[in-house]
PDB file of C-alpha atoms in Angstrom:
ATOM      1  CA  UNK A   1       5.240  17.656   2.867  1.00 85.00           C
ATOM      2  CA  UNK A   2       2.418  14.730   1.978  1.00 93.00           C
ATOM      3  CA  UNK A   3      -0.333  13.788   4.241  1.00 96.00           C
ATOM      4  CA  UNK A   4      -1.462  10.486   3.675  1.00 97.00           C
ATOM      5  CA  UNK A   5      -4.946   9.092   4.664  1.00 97.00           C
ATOM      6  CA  UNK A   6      -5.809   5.395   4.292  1.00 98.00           C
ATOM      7  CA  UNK A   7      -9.636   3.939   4.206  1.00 97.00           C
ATOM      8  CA  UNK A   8     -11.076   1.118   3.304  1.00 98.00           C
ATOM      9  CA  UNK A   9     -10.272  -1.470   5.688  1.00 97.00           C
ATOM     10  CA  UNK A  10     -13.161  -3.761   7.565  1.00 97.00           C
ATOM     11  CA  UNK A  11     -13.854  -7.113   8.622  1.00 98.00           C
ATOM     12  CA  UNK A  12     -14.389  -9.641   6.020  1.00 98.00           C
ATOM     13  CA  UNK A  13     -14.554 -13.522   5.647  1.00 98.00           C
ATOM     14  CA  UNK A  14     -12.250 -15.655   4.293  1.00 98.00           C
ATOM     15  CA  UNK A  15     -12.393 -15.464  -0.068  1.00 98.00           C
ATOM     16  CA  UNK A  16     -13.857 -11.987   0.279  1.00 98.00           C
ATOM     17  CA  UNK A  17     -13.007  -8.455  -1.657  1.00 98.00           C
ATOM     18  CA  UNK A  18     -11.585  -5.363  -0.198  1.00 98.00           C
ATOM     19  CA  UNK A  19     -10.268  -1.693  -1.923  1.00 98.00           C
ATOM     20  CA  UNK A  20      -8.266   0.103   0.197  1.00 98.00           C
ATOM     21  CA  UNK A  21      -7.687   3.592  -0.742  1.00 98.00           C
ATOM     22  CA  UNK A  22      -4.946   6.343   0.201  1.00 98.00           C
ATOM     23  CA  UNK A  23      -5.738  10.134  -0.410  1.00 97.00           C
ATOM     24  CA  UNK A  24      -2.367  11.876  -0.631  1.00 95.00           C
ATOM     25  CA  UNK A  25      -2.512  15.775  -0.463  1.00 93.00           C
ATOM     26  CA  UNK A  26       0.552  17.901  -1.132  1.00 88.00           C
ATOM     27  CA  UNK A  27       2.768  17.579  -3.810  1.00 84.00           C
ATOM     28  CA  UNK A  28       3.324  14.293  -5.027  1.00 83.00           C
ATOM     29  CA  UNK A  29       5.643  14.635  -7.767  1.00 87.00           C
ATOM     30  CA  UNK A  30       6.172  12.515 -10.978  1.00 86.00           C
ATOM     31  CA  UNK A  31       9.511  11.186  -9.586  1.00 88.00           C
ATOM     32  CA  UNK A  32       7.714   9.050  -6.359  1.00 94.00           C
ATOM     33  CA  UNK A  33       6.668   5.832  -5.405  1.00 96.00           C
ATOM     34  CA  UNK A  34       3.835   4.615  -3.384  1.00 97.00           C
ATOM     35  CA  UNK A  35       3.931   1.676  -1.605  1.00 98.00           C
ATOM     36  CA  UNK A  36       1.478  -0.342   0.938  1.00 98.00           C
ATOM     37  CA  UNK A  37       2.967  -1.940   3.500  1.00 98.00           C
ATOM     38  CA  UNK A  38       0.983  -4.187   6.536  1.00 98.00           C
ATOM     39  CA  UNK A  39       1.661  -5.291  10.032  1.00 98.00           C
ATOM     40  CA  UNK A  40      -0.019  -8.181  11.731  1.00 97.00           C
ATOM     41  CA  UNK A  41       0.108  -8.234  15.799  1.00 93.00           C
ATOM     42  CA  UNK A  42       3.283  -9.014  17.078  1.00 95.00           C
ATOM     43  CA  UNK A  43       4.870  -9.183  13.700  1.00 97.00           C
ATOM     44  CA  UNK A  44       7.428  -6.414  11.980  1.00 97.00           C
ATOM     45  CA  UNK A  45       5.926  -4.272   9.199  1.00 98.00           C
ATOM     46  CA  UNK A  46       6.115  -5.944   5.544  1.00 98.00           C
ATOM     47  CA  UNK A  47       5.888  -4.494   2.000  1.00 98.00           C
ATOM     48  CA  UNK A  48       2.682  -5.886   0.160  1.00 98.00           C
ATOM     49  CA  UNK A  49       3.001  -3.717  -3.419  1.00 98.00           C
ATOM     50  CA  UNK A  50       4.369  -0.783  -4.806  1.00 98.00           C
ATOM     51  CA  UNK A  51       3.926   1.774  -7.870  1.00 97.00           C
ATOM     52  CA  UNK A  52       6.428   4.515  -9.252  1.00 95.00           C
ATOM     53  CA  UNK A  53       3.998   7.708 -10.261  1.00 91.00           C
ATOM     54  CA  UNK A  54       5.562   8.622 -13.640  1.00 90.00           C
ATOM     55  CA  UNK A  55       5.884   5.296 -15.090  1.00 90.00           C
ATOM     56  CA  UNK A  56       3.210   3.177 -13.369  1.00 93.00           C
ATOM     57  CA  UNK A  57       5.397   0.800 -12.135  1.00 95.00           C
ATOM     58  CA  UNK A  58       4.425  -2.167  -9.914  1.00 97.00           C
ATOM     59  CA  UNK A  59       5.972  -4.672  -7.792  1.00 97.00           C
ATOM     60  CA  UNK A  60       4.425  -6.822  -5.129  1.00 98.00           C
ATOM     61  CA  UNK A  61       5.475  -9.114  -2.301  1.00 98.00           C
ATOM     62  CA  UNK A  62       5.186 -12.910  -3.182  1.00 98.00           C
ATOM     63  CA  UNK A  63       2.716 -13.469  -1.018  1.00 97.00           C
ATOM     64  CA  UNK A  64       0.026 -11.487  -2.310  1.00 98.00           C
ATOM     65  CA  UNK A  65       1.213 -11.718  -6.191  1.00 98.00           C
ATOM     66  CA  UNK A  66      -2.278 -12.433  -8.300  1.00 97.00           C
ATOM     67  CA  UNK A  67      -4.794 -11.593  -5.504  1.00 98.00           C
ATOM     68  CA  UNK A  68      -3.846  -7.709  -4.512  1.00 98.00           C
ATOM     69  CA  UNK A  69      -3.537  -5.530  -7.271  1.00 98.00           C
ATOM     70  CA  UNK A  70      -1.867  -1.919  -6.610  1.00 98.00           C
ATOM     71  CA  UNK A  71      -3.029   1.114  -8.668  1.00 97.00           C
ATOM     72  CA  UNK A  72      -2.593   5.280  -9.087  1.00 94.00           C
ATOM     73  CA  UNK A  73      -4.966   7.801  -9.725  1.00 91.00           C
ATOM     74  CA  UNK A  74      -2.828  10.706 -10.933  1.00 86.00           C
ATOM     75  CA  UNK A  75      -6.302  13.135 -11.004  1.00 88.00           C
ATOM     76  CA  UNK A  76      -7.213  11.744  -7.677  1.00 90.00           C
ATOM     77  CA  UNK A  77      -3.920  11.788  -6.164  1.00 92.00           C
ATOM     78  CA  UNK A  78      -4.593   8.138  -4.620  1.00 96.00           C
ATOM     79  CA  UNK A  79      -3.522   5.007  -4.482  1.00 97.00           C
ATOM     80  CA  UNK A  80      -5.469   1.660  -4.245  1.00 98.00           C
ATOM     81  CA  UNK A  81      -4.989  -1.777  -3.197  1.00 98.00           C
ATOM     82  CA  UNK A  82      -7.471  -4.243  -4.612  1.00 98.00           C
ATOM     83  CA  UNK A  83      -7.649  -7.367  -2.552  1.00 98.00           C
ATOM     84  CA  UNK A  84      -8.792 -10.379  -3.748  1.00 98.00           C
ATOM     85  CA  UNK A  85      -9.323 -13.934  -2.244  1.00 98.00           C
ATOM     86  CA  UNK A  86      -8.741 -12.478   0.912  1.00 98.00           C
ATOM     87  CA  UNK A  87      -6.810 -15.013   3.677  1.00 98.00           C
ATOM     88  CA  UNK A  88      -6.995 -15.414   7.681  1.00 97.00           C
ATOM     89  CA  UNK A  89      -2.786 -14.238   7.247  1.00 97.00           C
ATOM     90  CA  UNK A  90      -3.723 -11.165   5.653  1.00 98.00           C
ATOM     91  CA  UNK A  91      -5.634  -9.624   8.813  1.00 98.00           C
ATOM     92  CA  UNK A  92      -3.402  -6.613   9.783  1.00 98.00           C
ATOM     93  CA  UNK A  93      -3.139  -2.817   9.552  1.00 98.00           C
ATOM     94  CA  UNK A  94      -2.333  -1.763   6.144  1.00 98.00           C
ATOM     95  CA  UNK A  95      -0.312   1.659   5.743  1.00 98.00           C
ATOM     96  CA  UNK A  96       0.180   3.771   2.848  1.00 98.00           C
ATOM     97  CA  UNK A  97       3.461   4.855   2.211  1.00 98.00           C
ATOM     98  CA  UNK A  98       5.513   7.681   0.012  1.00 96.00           C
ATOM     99  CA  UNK A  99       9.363   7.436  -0.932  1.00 96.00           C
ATOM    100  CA  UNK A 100      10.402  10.876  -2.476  1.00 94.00           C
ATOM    101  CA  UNK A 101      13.624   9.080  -3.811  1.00 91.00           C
ATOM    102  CA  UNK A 102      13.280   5.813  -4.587  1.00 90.00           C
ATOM    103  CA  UNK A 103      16.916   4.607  -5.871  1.00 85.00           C
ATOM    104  CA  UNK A 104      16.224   1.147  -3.160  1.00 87.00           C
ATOM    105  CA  UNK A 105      14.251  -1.720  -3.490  1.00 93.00           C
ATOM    106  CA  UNK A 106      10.935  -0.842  -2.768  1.00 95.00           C
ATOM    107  CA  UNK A 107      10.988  -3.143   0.551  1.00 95.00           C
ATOM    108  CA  UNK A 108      12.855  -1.190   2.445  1.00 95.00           C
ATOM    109  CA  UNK A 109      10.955   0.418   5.145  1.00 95.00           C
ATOM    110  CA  UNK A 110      13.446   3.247   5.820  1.00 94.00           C
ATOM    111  CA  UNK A 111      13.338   4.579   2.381  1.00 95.00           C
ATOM    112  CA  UNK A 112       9.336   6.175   2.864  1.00 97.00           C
ATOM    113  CA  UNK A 113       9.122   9.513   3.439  1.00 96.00           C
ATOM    114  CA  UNK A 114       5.824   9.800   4.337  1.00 97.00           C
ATOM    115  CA  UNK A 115       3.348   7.309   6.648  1.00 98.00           C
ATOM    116  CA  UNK A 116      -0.482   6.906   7.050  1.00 98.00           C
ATOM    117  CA  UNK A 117      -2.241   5.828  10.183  1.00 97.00           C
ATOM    118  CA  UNK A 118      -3.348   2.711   9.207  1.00 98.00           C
ATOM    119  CA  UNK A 119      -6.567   0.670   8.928  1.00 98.00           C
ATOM    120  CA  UNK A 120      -6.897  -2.740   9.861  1.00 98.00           C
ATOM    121  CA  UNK A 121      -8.462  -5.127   7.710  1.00 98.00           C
ATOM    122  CA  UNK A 122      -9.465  -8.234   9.480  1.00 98.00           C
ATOM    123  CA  UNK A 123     -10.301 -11.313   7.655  1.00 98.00           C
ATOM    124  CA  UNK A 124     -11.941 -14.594   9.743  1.00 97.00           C
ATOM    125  CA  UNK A 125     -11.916 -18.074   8.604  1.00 93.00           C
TER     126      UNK A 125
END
């Protein structure tokens, strides 16, 4: 069992920074991925980036490729999302995810194990 706790999230203006952070207790084990995923209002969840524990990993969706930049804290056991250059169309809850077996792309929004709550980041023009 993981328990996964996001933080982080605000409101910010338009070409503005944010670190989101996800505290995982439990066992995470060497063989998992993490993943953030966000939903906007009226819109169906989305993957935003991904990392694979043992071998670091990454893979993001295209429309946050060279302004969000996913890492791992093995020590920590947590996983950050560095936001960059922040956009009106990212405003949305951001989740943390787990996948305990990840043999899918990591996308796919029935593959995660393991949830957050959520914390909105809200970004004005």
């Amino acid at each position: 069992q993981v328990q996964l706790v996001e933080s982080g999230g605000g409101l910010v203006q338009s070409g503005d920074s944010l670190r989101l952070s996800c505290a995982a207790s439990g066992v995470i084990y060497s063989s998992y991925r993490m993943a953030w995923f966000r939903q906007a209002p009226g819109q169906e969840r989305e993957f935003v980036a991904s990392v694979t524990w043992r071998n670091n990993k990454k893979e993001y969706a295209d429309s946050v490729k060279g302004r969000f930049t996913i890492s791992r804290d093995a020590a920590e056991n947590t996983v950050l999302l560095e936001m960059n250059n922040l956009k009106p169309e990212d405003t949305a809850v951001y989740y943390c995810a787990a996948d305990a077996f990840p043999d899918s792309s990591p996308a796919v929004i029935g593959a995660y194990d393991w949830w957050g709550q959520g914390t909105q980041v809200t970004v004005s023009s």
